[in-house]
Amino acid sequence: MPSKWNEFREGLFGVFYKLKEQRSSKKTKSTLDAFRLSILFLIDAGQVMHSLVQDSFGWEYSIIDFIRRIDVLDLLFKMINGGTVPLDTMFYITLSCIGIMFLCVGLIMRIFQRGSSSHTGIILLLRFLNTVMVNTFLVSVLRYLLFPLLCNDDTVSVSIWLRGPGAACRPWATPEVGITAPCLGVFMLFVAYSFAASLLSIEVSPLSRLPADLSCGRVEAGWVLLRLVAALLSQIQDAFSSVGAAGGASVIATSLLAHHLRSLPFHSAPFNILRGSIYACVLWTSLSSVLVSTFSKKADTSYMQWGLVALMPVAFLLGGVATQL
């Protein structure tokens, strides 16, 4: 009899097989599909850049306010809620969506193990949630999941939920730990799923016949790692040295861009160029944060900061050019 572990592996394989099956059967993408994917790529990159331009690195507020306009969710909240993000509400929504996502994963695992090809609605729902939660808004999702573990907002926290208004934020005290510990578990589980969705959905699929598929999965996993670091830096700023944190993000971005240029993993030249441009722009943003962190405490760096921001479009263009060479 197959072991439980083998059954789990087969079921997990089935999830990513089903997610890739319909898309892999399409040989070409329409212009509308290409435009939609390009917009999603740019929305995703905007959140990463916003996370790398923080006051903890020494950036001026005027520049932070300027950069946050490329973060779609942040811009949306600024338009409808005066710039205030309802962290508790977004936490509930995010947790509910992740719960539905994991429920879909479990159902598809059972469907695959039983050899059934029906229930396409569940597969389409998981594909939609995967696109929104992992491929497009991963940085924001991770920020919201970290909310109960942190004390970045004096007006709402897990301690205020349990003890009432004015309570000091103590996420690891009793009884708060009864909420924060499971939330940390959900965070880690979702991060693991995000890596699997980016890597295994390509590498384990028998539908991946093209030579660059393995490289594509590894580049995508590297992008997930960079987005995870960006989300952590935006929420746990005081836990790291500003120069060291920005430097670590720069190392990951450099490795990601180098791997991308070496393998050109995507099976579409425009997508390779766009991703190369995005990676180069994010790399320049992280290097700029290193420079700002280094010199902001020693002198007035206002002109330098605006100069670094002005060069971001240049980095974007150079990344595209380098990809074509």
C-alpha positions as a Python dict, from the first residue, in 0.01 Angstrom:
ca = {
    (1, 'M'): (0, 0, 0),
    (2, 'P'): (130, 350, -77),
    (3, 'S'): (243, 548, 222),
    (4, 'K'): (71, 866, 333),
    (5, 'W'): (373, 1067, 216),
    (6, 'N'): (354, 917, -134),
    (7, 'E'): (-17, 990, -147),
    (8, 'F'): (52, 1349, -44),
    (9, 'R'): (323, 1388, -310),
    (10, 'E'): (95, 1246, -577),
    (11, 'G'): (-185, 1478, -470),
    (12, 'L'): (45, 1781, -466),
    (13, 'F'): (170, 1686, -811),
    (14, 'G'): (-193, 1672, -923),
    (15, 'V'): (-260, 2026, -799),
    (16, 'F'): (18, 2179, -1009),
    (17, 'Y'): (-56, 1948, -1302),
    (18, 'K'): (-414, 2075, -1308),
    (19, 'L'): (-304, 2437, -1269),
    (20, 'K'): (-69, 2411, -1568),
    (21, 'E'): (-268, 2173, -1787),
    (22, 'Q'): (-497, 2418, -1966),
    (23, 'R'): (-240, 2696, -2000),
    (24, 'S'): (31, 2463, -2133),
    (25, 'S'): (-206, 2341, -2407),
    (26, 'K'): (-222, 2695, -2549),
    (27, 'K'): (67, 2735, -2790),
    (28, 'T'): (35, 3110, -2833),
    (29, 'K'): (-99, 3395, -2624),
    (30, 'S'): (-331, 3658, -2762),
    (31, 'T'): (-241, 4025, -2753),
    (32, 'L'): (-495, 4075, -2474),
    (33, 'D'): (-337, 3795, -2268),
    (34, 'A'): (9, 3941, -2317),
    (35, 'F'): (-110, 4288, -2216),
    (36, 'R'): (-285, 4151, -1907),
    (37, 'L'): (23, 3959, -1793),
    (38, 'S'): (245, 4263, -1851),
    (39, 'I'): (20, 4478, -1631),
    (40, 'L'): (27, 4213, -1357),
    (41, 'F'): (408, 4199, -1374),
    (42, 'L'): (431, 4577, -1334),
    (43, 'I'): (180, 4584, -1046),
    (44, 'D'): (386, 4317, -872),
    (45, 'A'): (711, 4510, -924),
    (46, 'G'): (558, 4833, -793),
    (47, 'Q'): (494, 4673, -454),
    (48, 'V'): (855, 4551, -431),
    (49, 'M'): (997, 4895, -513),
    (50, 'H'): (766, 5061, -261),
    (51, 'S'): (886, 4819, 6),
    (52, 'L'): (1250, 4901, -70),
    (53, 'V'): (1199, 5278, -37),
    (54, 'Q'): (1131, 5325, 336),
    (55, 'D'): (1214, 5590, 593),
    (56, 'S'): (1420, 5333, 784),
    (57, 'F'): (1669, 5346, 495),
    (58, 'G'): (1688, 5725, 520),
    (59, 'W'): (1458, 5812, 230),
    (60, 'E'): (1277, 6144, 257),
    (61, 'Y'): (901, 6139, 304),
    (62, 'S'): (841, 6329, -22),
    (63, 'I'): (1018, 6054, -215),
    (64, 'I'): (840, 5776, -26),
    (65, 'D'): (508, 5944, -106),
    (66, 'F'): (613, 5968, -472),
    (67, 'I'): (721, 5602, -500),
    (68, 'R'): (412, 5469, -323),
    (69, 'R'): (206, 5583, -623),
    (70, 'I'): (334, 5283, -819),
    (71, 'D'): (195, 5051, -549),
    (72, 'V'): (-158, 4992, -680),
    (73, 'L'): (-314, 4879, -352),
    (74, 'D'): (-156, 5162, -157),
    (75, 'L'): (-269, 5413, -419),
    (76, 'L'): (-620, 5268, -407),
    (77, 'F'): (-641, 5310, -30),
    (78, 'K'): (-508, 5663, -63),
    (79, 'M'): (-790, 5747, -304),
    (80, 'I'): (-1075, 5590, -107),
    (81, 'N'): (-954, 5600, 254),
    (82, 'G'): (-716, 5897, 279),
    (83, 'G'): (-406, 5678, 266),
    (84, 'T'): (-497, 5470, 571),
    (85, 'V'): (-478, 5096, 513),
    (86, 'P'): (-732, 4907, 731),
    (87, 'L'): (-484, 4641, 840),
    (88, 'D'): (-729, 4444, 1050),
    (89, 'T'): (-986, 4428, 770),
    (90, 'M'): (-724, 4332, 512),
    (91, 'F'): (-593, 4067, 750),
    (92, 'Y'): (-940, 3909, 773),
    (93, 'I'): (-983, 3919, 394),
    (94, 'T'): (-637, 3777, 331),
    (95, 'L'): (-683, 3498, 584),
    (96, 'S'): (-1019, 3407, 433),
    (97, 'C'): (-874, 3393, 80),
    (98, 'I'): (-584, 3176, 195),
    (99, 'G'): (-828, 2944, 371),
    (100, 'I'): (-1029, 2909, 50),
    (101, 'M'): (-706, 2853, -146),
    (102, 'F'): (-589, 2572, 81),
    (103, 'L'): (-936, 2418, 74),
    (104, 'C'): (-920, 2416, -307),
    (105, 'V'): (-574, 2258, -292),
    (106, 'G'): (-705, 1979, -69),
    (107, 'L'): (-1008, 1916, -293),
    (108, 'I'): (-798, 1907, -611),
    (109, 'M'): (-556, 1664, -446),
    (110, 'R'): (-845, 1428, -376),
    (111, 'I'): (-988, 1478, -726),
    (112, 'F'): (-653, 1392, -884),
    (113, 'Q'): (-601, 1086, -663),
    (114, 'R'): (-944, 953, -760),
    (115, 'G'): (-875, 1006, -1131),
    (116, 'S'): (-1166, 1244, -1180),
    (117, 'S'): (-1154, 1516, -1444),
    (118, 'S'): (-1461, 1709, -1332),
    (119, 'H'): (-1492, 1998, -1086),
    (120, 'T'): (-1328, 2246, -1323),
    (121, 'G'): (-1484, 2528, -1120),
    (122, 'I'): (-1257, 2448, -825),
    (123, 'I'): (-952, 2444, -1051),
    (124, 'L'): (-1046, 2779, -1205),
    (125, 'L'): (-1100, 2928, -857),
    (126, 'L'): (-759, 2809, -738),
    (127, 'R'): (-597, 2940, -1056),
    (128, 'F'): (-758, 3280, -999),
    (129, 'L'): (-652, 3293, -632),
    (130, 'N'): (-302, 3183, -727),
    (131, 'T'): (-277, 3463, -983),
    (132, 'V'): (-401, 3727, -740),
    (133, 'M'): (-241, 3612, -413),
    (134, 'V'): (92, 3471, -534),
    (135, 'N'): (172, 3611, -877),
    (136, 'T'): (46, 3969, -835),
    (137, 'F'): (-5, 4081, -475),
    (138, 'L'): (233, 3854, -283),
    (139, 'V'): (415, 4141, -107),
    (140, 'S'): (91, 4295, 16),
    (141, 'V'): (-49, 3957, 121),
    (142, 'L'): (262, 3886, 329),
    (143, 'R'): (238, 4231, 490),
    (144, 'Y'): (-120, 4168, 596),
    (145, 'L'): (-39, 3822, 730),
    (146, 'L'): (234, 3972, 949),
    (147, 'F'): (-5, 4225, 1103),
    (148, 'P'): (-94, 4028, 1424),
    (149, 'L'): (276, 3958, 1492),
    (150, 'L'): (386, 4322, 1486),
    (151, 'C'): (319, 4647, 1669),
    (152, 'N'): (345, 4898, 1384),
    (153, 'D'): (2, 5053, 1447),
    (154, 'D'): (-92, 5198, 1787),
    (155, 'T'): (-463, 5208, 1705),
    (156, 'V'): (-516, 4840, 1626),
    (157, 'S'): (-329, 4527, 1734),
    (158, 'V'): (-399, 4177, 1852),
    (159, 'S'): (-372, 4299, 2214),
    (160, 'I'): (-640, 4564, 2153),
    (161, 'W'): (-861, 4297, 2001),
    (162, 'L'): (-838, 4085, 2315),
    (163, 'R'): (-786, 4340, 2595),
    (164, 'G'): (-969, 4646, 2468),
    (165, 'P'): (-868, 5001, 2359),
    (166, 'G'): (-541, 5134, 2497),
    (167, 'A'): (-388, 4793, 2566),
    (168, 'A'): (-13, 4767, 2511),
    (169, 'C'): (84, 4559, 2208),
    (170, 'R'): (221, 4227, 2337),
    (171, 'P'): (177, 3972, 2056),
    (172, 'W'): (369, 3694, 2232),
    (173, 'A'): (203, 3731, 2573),
    (174, 'T'): (-88, 3525, 2698),
    (175, 'P'): (-357, 3504, 2558),
    (176, 'E'): (-233, 3686, 2245),
    (177, 'V'): (3, 3400, 2158),
    (178, 'G'): (-304, 3185, 2090),
    (179, 'I'): (-364, 3404, 1784),
    (180, 'T'): (-12, 3504, 1682),
    (181, 'A'): (132, 3149, 1684),
    (182, 'P'): (-128, 3009, 1439),
    (183, 'C'): (-88, 3324, 1225),
    (184, 'L'): (286, 3262, 1207),
    (185, 'G'): (213, 2905, 1101),
    (186, 'V'): (-22, 3024, 825),
    (187, 'F'): (242, 3275, 712),
    (188, 'M'): (509, 3004, 683),
    (189, 'L'): (269, 2765, 510),
    (190, 'F'): (168, 3030, 257),
    (191, 'V'): (533, 3116, 187),
    (192, 'A'): (605, 2745, 127),
    (193, 'Y'): (306, 2724, -108),
    (194, 'S'): (425, 3035, -295),
    (195, 'F'): (765, 2878, -359),
    (196, 'A'): (600, 2553, -467),
    (197, 'A'): (357, 2733, -696),
    (198, 'S'): (647, 2918, -863),
    (199, 'L'): (893, 2628, -881),
    (200, 'L'): (713, 2295, -871),
    (201, 'S'): (427, 2398, -1100),
    (202, 'I'): (687, 2412, -1377),
    (203, 'E'): (942, 2151, -1274),
    (204, 'V'): (705, 1864, -1185),
    (205, 'S'): (468, 1911, -1475),
    (206, 'P'): (506, 1661, -1760),
    (207, 'L'): (360, 1932, -1980),
    (208, 'S'): (686, 2128, -1944),
    (209, 'R'): (862, 2004, -2253),
    (210, 'L'): (1072, 2305, -2345),
    (211, 'P'): (1441, 2319, -2239),
    (212, 'A'): (1417, 2642, -2037),
    (213, 'D'): (1128, 2529, -1815),
    (214, 'L'): (1354, 2432, -1525),
    (215, 'S'): (1532, 2769, -1539),
    (216, 'C'): (1198, 2946, -1556),
    (217, 'G'): (1086, 2779, -1233),
    (218, 'R'): (1409, 2867, -1055),
    (219, 'V'): (1398, 3232, -1165),
    (220, 'E'): (1038, 3253, -1047),
    (221, 'A'): (1138, 3105, -710),
    (222, 'G'): (1415, 3367, -684),
    (223, 'W'): (1158, 3640, -748),
    (224, 'V'): (941, 3497, -469),
    (225, 'L'): (1243, 3513, -235),
    (226, 'L'): (1309, 3876, -325),
    (227, 'R'): (944, 3966, -267),
    (228, 'L'): (949, 3786, 68),
    (229, 'V'): (1255, 3987, 174),
    (230, 'A'): (1089, 4310, 58),
    (231, 'A'): (776, 4234, 261),
    (232, 'L'): (981, 4156, 573),
    (233, 'L'): (1191, 4472, 536),
    (234, 'S'): (879, 4687, 505),
    (235, 'Q'): (733, 4545, 828),
    (236, 'I'): (1031, 4455, 1049),
    (237, 'Q'): (1250, 4757, 982),
    (238, 'D'): (1396, 4789, 1331),
    (239, 'A'): (1517, 4429, 1341),
    (240, 'F'): (1789, 4483, 1079),
    (241, 'S'): (2070, 4724, 1004),
    (242, 'S'): (1946, 4951, 727),
    (243, 'V'): (2264, 4913, 520),
    (244, 'G'): (2277, 4537, 578),
    (245, 'A'): (1910, 4490, 493),
    (246, 'A'): (1930, 4690, 171),
    (247, 'G'): (2259, 4517, 87),
    (248, 'G'): (2099, 4174, 132),
    (249, 'A'): (1815, 4269, -100),
    (250, 'S'): (2073, 4394, -353),
    (251, 'V'): (2259, 4061, -346),
    (252, 'I'): (1937, 3868, -412),
    (253, 'A'): (1835, 4110, -691),
    (254, 'T'): (2181, 4083, -851),
    (255, 'S'): (2170, 3703, -847),
    (256, 'L'): (1817, 3706, -987),
    (257, 'L'): (1904, 3940, -1274),
    (258, 'A'): (2222, 3744, -1355),
    (259, 'H'): (2032, 3415, -1364),
    (260, 'H'): (1765, 3570, -1583),
    (261, 'L'): (2015, 3713, -1832),
    (262, 'R'): (2207, 3386, -1841),
    (263, 'S'): (1910, 3160, -1913),
    (264, 'L'): (1633, 3388, -2055),
    (265, 'P'): (1383, 3139, -1915),
    (266, 'F'): (1050, 3264, -2048),
    (267, 'H'): (932, 3134, -2384),
    (268, 'S'): (844, 3480, -2511),
    (269, 'A'): (1096, 3749, -2603),
    (270, 'P'): (873, 4040, -2487),
    (271, 'F'): (824, 3877, -2146),
    (272, 'N'): (1196, 3813, -2112),
    (273, 'I'): (1265, 4179, -2191),
    (274, 'L'): (997, 4304, -1952),
    (275, 'R'): (1117, 4082, -1667),
    (276, 'G'): (1479, 4185, -1732),
    (277, 'S'): (1373, 4549, -1714),
    (278, 'I'): (1183, 4489, -1389),
    (279, 'Y'): (1470, 4301, -1225),
    (280, 'A'): (1719, 4573, -1325),
    (281, 'C'): (1494, 4848, -1188),
    (282, 'V'): (1443, 4663, -859),
    (283, 'L'): (1820, 4607, -837),
    (284, 'W'): (1883, 4978, -885),
    (285, 'T'): (1622, 5059, -620),
    (286, 'S'): (1790, 4829, -367),
    (287, 'L'): (2135, 4970, -448),
    (288, 'S'): (1993, 5320, -409),
    (289, 'S'): (1867, 5226, -63),
    (290, 'V'): (2219, 5111, 24),
    (291, 'L'): (2360, 5450, -82),
    (292, 'V'): (2091, 5645, 99),
    (293, 'S'): (2136, 5439, 416),
    (294, 'T'): (2511, 5498, 404),
    (295, 'F'): (2513, 5874, 349),
    (296, 'S'): (2183, 6006, 484),
    (297, 'K'): (2313, 6031, 841),
    (298, 'K'): (2629, 6214, 738),
    (299, 'A'): (2497, 6487, 509),
    (300, 'D'): (2192, 6626, 334),
    (301, 'T'): (2115, 6375, 59),
    (302, 'S'): (1797, 6531, -82),
    (303, 'Y'): (1942, 6601, -427),
    (304, 'M'): (2116, 6265, -435),
    (305, 'Q'): (1792, 6084, -351),
    (306, 'W'): (1597, 6257, -627),
    (307, 'G'): (1882, 6183, -866),
    (308, 'L'): (1868, 5813, -778),
    (309, 'V'): (1491, 5812, -833),
    (310, 'A'): (1535, 5987, -1169),
    (311, 'L'): (1768, 5707, -1279),
    (312, 'M'): (1513, 5432, -1209),
    (313, 'P'): (1355, 5456, -1558),
    (314, 'V'): (1706, 5445, -1704),
    (315, 'A'): (1774, 5122, -1512),
    (316, 'F'): (1445, 4984, -1644),
    (317, 'L'): (1548, 5058, -2003),
    (318, 'L'): (1902, 4924, -1957),
    (319, 'G'): (1762, 4601, -1817),
    (320, 'G'): (1557, 4554, -2132),
    (321, 'V'): (1856, 4632, -2353),
    (322, 'A'): (2079, 4389, -2161),
    (323, 'T'): (1818, 4117, -2205),
    (324, 'Q'): (1830, 4158, -2583),
    (325, 'L'): (2208, 4142, -2610),
}
